[in-house]
Coordinates of C-alpha atoms and ligand atoms in Angstrom, one line a residue:
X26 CA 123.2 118.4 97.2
X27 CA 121.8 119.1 93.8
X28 CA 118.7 121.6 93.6
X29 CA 118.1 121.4 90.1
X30 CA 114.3 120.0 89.5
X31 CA 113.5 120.2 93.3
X32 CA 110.2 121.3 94.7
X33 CA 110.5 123.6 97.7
X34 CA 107.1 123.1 99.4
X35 CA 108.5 122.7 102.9
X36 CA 111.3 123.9 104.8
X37 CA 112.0 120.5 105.7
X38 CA 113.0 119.9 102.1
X39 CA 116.3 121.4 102.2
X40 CA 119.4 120.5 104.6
X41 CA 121.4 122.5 106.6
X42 CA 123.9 122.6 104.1
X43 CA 121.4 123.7 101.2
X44 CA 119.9 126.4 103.6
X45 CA 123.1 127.7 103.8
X46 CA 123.9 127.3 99.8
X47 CA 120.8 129.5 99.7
X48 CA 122.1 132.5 101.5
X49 CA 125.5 132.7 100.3
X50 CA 123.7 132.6 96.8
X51 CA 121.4 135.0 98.3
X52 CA 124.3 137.5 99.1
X53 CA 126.1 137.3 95.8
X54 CA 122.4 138.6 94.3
X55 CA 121.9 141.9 96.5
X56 CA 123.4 143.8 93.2
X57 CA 121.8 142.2 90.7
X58 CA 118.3 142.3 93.2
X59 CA 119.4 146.1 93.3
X60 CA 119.5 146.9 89.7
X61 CA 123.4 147.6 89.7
X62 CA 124.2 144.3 88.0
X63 CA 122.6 142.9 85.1
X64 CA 121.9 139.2 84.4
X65 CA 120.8 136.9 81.8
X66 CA 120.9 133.6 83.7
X67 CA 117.2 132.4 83.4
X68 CA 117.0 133.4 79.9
X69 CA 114.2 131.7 77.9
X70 CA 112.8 130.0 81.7
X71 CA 109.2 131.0 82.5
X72 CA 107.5 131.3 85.7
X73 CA 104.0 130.4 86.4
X74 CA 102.3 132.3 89.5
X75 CA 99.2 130.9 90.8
X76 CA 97.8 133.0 94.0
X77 CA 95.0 132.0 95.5
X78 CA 95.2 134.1 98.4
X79 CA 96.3 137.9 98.4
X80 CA 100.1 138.7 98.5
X81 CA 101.8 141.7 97.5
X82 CA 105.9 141.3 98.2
X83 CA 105.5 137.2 98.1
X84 CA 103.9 137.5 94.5
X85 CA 106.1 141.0 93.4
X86 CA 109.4 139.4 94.9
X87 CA 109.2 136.5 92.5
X88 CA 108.2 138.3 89.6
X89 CA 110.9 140.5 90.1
X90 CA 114.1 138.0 90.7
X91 CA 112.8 136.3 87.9
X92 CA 113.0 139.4 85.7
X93 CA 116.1 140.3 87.3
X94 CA 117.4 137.0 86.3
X95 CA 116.2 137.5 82.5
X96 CA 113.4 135.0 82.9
X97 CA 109.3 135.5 82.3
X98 CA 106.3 135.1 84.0
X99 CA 102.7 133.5 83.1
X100 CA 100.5 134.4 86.1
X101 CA 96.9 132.5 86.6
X102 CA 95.5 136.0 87.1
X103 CA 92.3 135.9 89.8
X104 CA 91.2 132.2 90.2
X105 CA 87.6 133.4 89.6
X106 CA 88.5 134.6 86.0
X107 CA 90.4 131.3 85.4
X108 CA 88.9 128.0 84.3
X109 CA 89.0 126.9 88.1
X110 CA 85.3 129.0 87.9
X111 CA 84.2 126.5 85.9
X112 CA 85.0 123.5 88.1
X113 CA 88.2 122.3 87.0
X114 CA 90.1 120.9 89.6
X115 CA 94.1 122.1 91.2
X116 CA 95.0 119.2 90.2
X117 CA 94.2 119.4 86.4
X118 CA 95.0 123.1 86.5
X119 CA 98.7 122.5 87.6
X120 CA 99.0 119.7 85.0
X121 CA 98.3 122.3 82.4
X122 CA 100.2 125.2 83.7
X123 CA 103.1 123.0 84.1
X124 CA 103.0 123.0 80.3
X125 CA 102.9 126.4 80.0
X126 CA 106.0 127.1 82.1
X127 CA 109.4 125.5 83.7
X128 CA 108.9 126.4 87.9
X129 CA 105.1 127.2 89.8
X130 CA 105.0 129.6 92.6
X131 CA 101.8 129.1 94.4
X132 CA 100.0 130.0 97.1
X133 CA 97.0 128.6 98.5
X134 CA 94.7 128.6 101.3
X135 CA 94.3 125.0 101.9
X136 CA 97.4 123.5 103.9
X137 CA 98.8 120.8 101.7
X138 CA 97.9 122.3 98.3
X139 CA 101.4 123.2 97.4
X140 CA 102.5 119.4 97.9
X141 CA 99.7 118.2 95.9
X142 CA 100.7 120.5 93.5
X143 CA 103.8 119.1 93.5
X144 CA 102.7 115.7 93.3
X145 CA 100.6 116.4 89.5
X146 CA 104.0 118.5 88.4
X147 CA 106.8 117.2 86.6
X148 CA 108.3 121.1 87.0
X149 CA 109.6 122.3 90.2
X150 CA 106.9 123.7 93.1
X151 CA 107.6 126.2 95.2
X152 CA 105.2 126.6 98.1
X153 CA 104.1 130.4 98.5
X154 CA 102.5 130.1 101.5
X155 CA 99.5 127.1 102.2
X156 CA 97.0 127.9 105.0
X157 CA 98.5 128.2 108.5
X158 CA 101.1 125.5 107.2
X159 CA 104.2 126.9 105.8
X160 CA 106.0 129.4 104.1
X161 CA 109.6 128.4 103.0
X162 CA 110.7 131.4 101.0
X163 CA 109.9 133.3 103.9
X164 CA 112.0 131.1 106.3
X165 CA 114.7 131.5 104.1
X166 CA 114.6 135.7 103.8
X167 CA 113.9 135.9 107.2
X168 CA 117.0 133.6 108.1
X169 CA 119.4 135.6 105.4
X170 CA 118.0 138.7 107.3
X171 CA 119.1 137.6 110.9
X172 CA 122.4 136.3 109.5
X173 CA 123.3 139.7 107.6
X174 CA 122.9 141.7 110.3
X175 CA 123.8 139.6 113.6
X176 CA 126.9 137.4 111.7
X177 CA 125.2 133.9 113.3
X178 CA 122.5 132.3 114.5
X179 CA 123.5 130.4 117.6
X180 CA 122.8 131.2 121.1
X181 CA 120.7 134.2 119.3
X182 CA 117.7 135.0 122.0
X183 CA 115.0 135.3 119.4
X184 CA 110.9 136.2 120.7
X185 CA 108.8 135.6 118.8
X186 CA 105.3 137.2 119.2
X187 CA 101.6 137.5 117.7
X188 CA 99.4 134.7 116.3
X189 CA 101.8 132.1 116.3
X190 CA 98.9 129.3 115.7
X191 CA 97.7 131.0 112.4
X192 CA 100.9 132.4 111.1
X193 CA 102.7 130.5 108.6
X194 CA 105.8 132.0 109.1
X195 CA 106.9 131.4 112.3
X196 CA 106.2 127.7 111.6
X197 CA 109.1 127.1 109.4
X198 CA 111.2 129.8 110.6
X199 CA 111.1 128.2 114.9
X200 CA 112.0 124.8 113.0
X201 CA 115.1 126.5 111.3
X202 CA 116.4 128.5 113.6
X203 CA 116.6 125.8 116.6
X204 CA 118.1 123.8 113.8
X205 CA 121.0 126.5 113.6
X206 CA 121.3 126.9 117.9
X207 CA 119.0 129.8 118.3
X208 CA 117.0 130.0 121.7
X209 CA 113.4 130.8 120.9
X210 CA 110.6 132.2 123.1
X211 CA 107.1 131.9 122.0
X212 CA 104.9 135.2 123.1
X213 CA 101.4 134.7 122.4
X214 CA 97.7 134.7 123.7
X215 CA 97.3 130.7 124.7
X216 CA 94.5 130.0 122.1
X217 CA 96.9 131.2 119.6
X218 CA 100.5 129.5 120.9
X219 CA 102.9 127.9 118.5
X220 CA 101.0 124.1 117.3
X221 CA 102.2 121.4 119.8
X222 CA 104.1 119.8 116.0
X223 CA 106.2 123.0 116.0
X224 CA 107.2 122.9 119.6
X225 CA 108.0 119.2 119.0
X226 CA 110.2 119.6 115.6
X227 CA 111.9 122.4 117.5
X228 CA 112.7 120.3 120.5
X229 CA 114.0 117.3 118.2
X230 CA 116.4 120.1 116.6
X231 CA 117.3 120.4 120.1
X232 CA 116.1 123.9 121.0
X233 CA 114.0 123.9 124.8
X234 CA 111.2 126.6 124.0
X235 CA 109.8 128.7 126.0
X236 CA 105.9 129.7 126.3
X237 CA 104.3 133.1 127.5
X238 CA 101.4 135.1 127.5
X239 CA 103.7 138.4 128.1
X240 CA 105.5 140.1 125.8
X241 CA 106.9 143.0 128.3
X242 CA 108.8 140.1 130.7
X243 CA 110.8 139.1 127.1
X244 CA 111.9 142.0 125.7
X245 CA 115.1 142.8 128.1
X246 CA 117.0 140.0 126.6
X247 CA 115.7 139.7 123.0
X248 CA 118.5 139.9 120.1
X249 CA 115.6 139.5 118.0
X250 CA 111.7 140.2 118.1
X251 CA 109.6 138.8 115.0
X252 CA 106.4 140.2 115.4
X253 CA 103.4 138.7 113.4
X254 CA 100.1 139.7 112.8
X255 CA 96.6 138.7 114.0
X256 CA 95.5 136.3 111.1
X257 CA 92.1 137.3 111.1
X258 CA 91.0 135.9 108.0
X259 CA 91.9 132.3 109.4
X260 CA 89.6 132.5 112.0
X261 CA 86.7 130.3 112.6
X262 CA 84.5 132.8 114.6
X263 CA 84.6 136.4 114.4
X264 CA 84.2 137.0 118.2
X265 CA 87.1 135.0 118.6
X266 CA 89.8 137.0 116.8
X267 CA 88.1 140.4 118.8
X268 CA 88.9 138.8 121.9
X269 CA 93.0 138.8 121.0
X270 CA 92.9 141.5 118.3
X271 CA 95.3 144.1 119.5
X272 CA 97.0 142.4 122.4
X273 CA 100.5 142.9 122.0
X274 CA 101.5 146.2 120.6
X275 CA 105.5 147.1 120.2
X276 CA 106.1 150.8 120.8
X277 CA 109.1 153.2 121.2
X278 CA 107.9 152.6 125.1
X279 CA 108.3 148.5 125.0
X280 CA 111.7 149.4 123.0
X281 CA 113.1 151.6 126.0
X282 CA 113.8 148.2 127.6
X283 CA 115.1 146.6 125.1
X284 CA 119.1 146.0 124.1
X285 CA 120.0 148.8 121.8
X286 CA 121.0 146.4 118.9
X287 CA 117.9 144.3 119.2
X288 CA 116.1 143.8 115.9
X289 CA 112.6 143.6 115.0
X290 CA 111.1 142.0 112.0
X291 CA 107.8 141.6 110.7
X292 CA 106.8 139.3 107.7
X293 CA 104.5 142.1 106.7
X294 CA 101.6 143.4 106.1
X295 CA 101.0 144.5 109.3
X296 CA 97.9 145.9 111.1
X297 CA 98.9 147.4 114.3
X298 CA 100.9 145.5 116.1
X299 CA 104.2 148.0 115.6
X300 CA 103.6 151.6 115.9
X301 CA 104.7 153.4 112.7
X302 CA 107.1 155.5 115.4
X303 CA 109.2 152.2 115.4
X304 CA 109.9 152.9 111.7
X305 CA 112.6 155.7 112.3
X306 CA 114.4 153.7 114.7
X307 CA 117.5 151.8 114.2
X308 CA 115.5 148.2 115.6
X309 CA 113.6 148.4 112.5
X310 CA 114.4 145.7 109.7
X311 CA 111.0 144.9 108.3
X312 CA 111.5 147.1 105.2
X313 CA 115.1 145.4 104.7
X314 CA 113.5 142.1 105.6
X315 CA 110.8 142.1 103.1
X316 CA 113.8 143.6 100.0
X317 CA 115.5 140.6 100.5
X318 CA 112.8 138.6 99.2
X319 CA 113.8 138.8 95.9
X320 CA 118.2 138.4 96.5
X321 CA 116.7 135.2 98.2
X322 CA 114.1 134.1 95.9
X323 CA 116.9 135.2 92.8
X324 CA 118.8 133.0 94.5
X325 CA 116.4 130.0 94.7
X326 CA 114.8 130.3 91.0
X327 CA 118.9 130.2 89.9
X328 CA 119.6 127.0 91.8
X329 CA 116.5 125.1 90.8
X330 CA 116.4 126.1 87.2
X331 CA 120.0 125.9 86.9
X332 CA 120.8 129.0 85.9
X333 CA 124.9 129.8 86.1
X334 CA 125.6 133.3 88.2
Ligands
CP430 N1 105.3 138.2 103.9 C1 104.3 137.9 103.0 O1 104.1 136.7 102.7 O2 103.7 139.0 102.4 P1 102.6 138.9 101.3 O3 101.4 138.3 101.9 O4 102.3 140.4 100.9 O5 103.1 138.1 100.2

């Protein structure tokens, strides 16, 4: 159950039993994360950020559990100002960045890049996010999330809602959580439902999903509601996304039905699908969610680089 050396690019790369290695890890970090602790594990380990997309708590969270955790960072900077500009390939740029550092982060917008990226490494990859494919870290935050504040995952109710075609997150995340016994309902418009290869790995994990257009007929019975946003940059055709763009919208008025220790979570950034009065209420986790990006991601960096904490 080593992780030493391992590439994270899918979330079908780590057990059970590794996930949860992860989060206990995870939970020892929340002081260190925090800045009440101080640690020297990843002393003289660099990290190598390459973003090919835009990301603000994906890119900071890493930097910052690796700084928390002693370690350094080389970043690519914007591709455009990189030698990629001049027509170098991924593949030749991760074979020199690997030399430059001992773990990649990167993000991409091509589904598959991370793997190839792993493939032409001899250090670890860890996939940032690749197109509409996946997003492990994410999985993993969201899942130490749920488990901090509802104890256990099975025979949860969780909905989740938005673009569930386009959205990374939710890919990994539905795969996971059947995994660990959770009942999961997909809300979304039906151009934009969870791919038929999600509904499948989450039926082999055993779950029995259910599919709706309406959001309003879930909410009663949620324990959790992981809301995602309209991916409109992944969209072929403009008049497309304007046809689903604001369609589900979670309010103080949608919450009035809901139990009083339902949670909501958001990957973040979001648009407009939750109303900024949802902030102030005790449902809201999405700010907690998106600071445990970097107890989780601490976490992760230690056990593949081998740091001792
Ligand atoms: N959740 C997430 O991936 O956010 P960023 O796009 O800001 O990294």
């Amino acid at each position: 159950m080593t992780f030493q050396g391992m590439d994270i690019v899918s979330i079908r790369d780590l057990s059970r039993e590794q996930i949860e290695q992860v989060l206990e890890r995870s939970e020892r970090m929340i002081p260190y994360a925090r800045g009440e602790k101080s640690s020297k594990a990843l002393d003289g380990k660099i990290l190598a950020t390459l973003f090919f997309e835009p990301s603000t708590r994906t890119r900071m969270s890493f930097e910052s559990a690796m700084m928390r955790l002693g370690g350094r960072i080389t970043d690519l900077g914007v591709p455009s100002m990189s030698s990629i500009s001049k027509g170098e390939s991924l593949a030749d740029t991760i074979r020199m960045v690997e030399v430059y550092s001992d773990i990649i982060v990167i993000r991409h917008p091509r589904e598959g890049a991370a793997r190839l990226a792993a493939r032409f490494s001899s250090k670890p990859v860890i996939n940032a996010g690749d197109g509409a494919g996946q997003h492990p870290t994410q999985t993993l935050l969201d899942l130490f999330t749920i488990r901090r504040i509802k104890k256990d995952f099975s025979k949860l109710n969780v909905v989740m809602v938005g673009d569930l075609k386009y959205g990374r997150t939710v890919h990994s995340l539905a795969e996971a959580l059947s995994s660990f016994g959770a009942d999961l309902t997909f809300v979304a418009p039906t151009a934009l439902q969870m791919p038929k290869e999600t509904v499948k790995q989450v039926e082999k994990a055993g779950g029995k999903p259910k599919l709706t257009n309406h959001l309003e007929e879930t909410i009663a019975d949620a324990d959790v509601l992981y809301v995602t946003r309209i991916q409109k940059e992944r969209f072929p055709d403009l008049a497309e996304y304007q046809k689903v763009a604001g369609m589900y919208r979670v309010d103080k008025k949608l919450l009035r039905e809901a139990k009083s220790d339902l949670i909501v979570m958001h990957p973040l950034p979001r648009v407009d699908e939750i109303d900024p009065e949802v902030d102030d209420t005790p449902h809201a986790k999405y700010f907690e969610q998106a600071f445990n990006g970097v107890p989780v991601r601490m976490a992760l960096l230690n056990l593949v680089l081998g740091g001792e904490l």
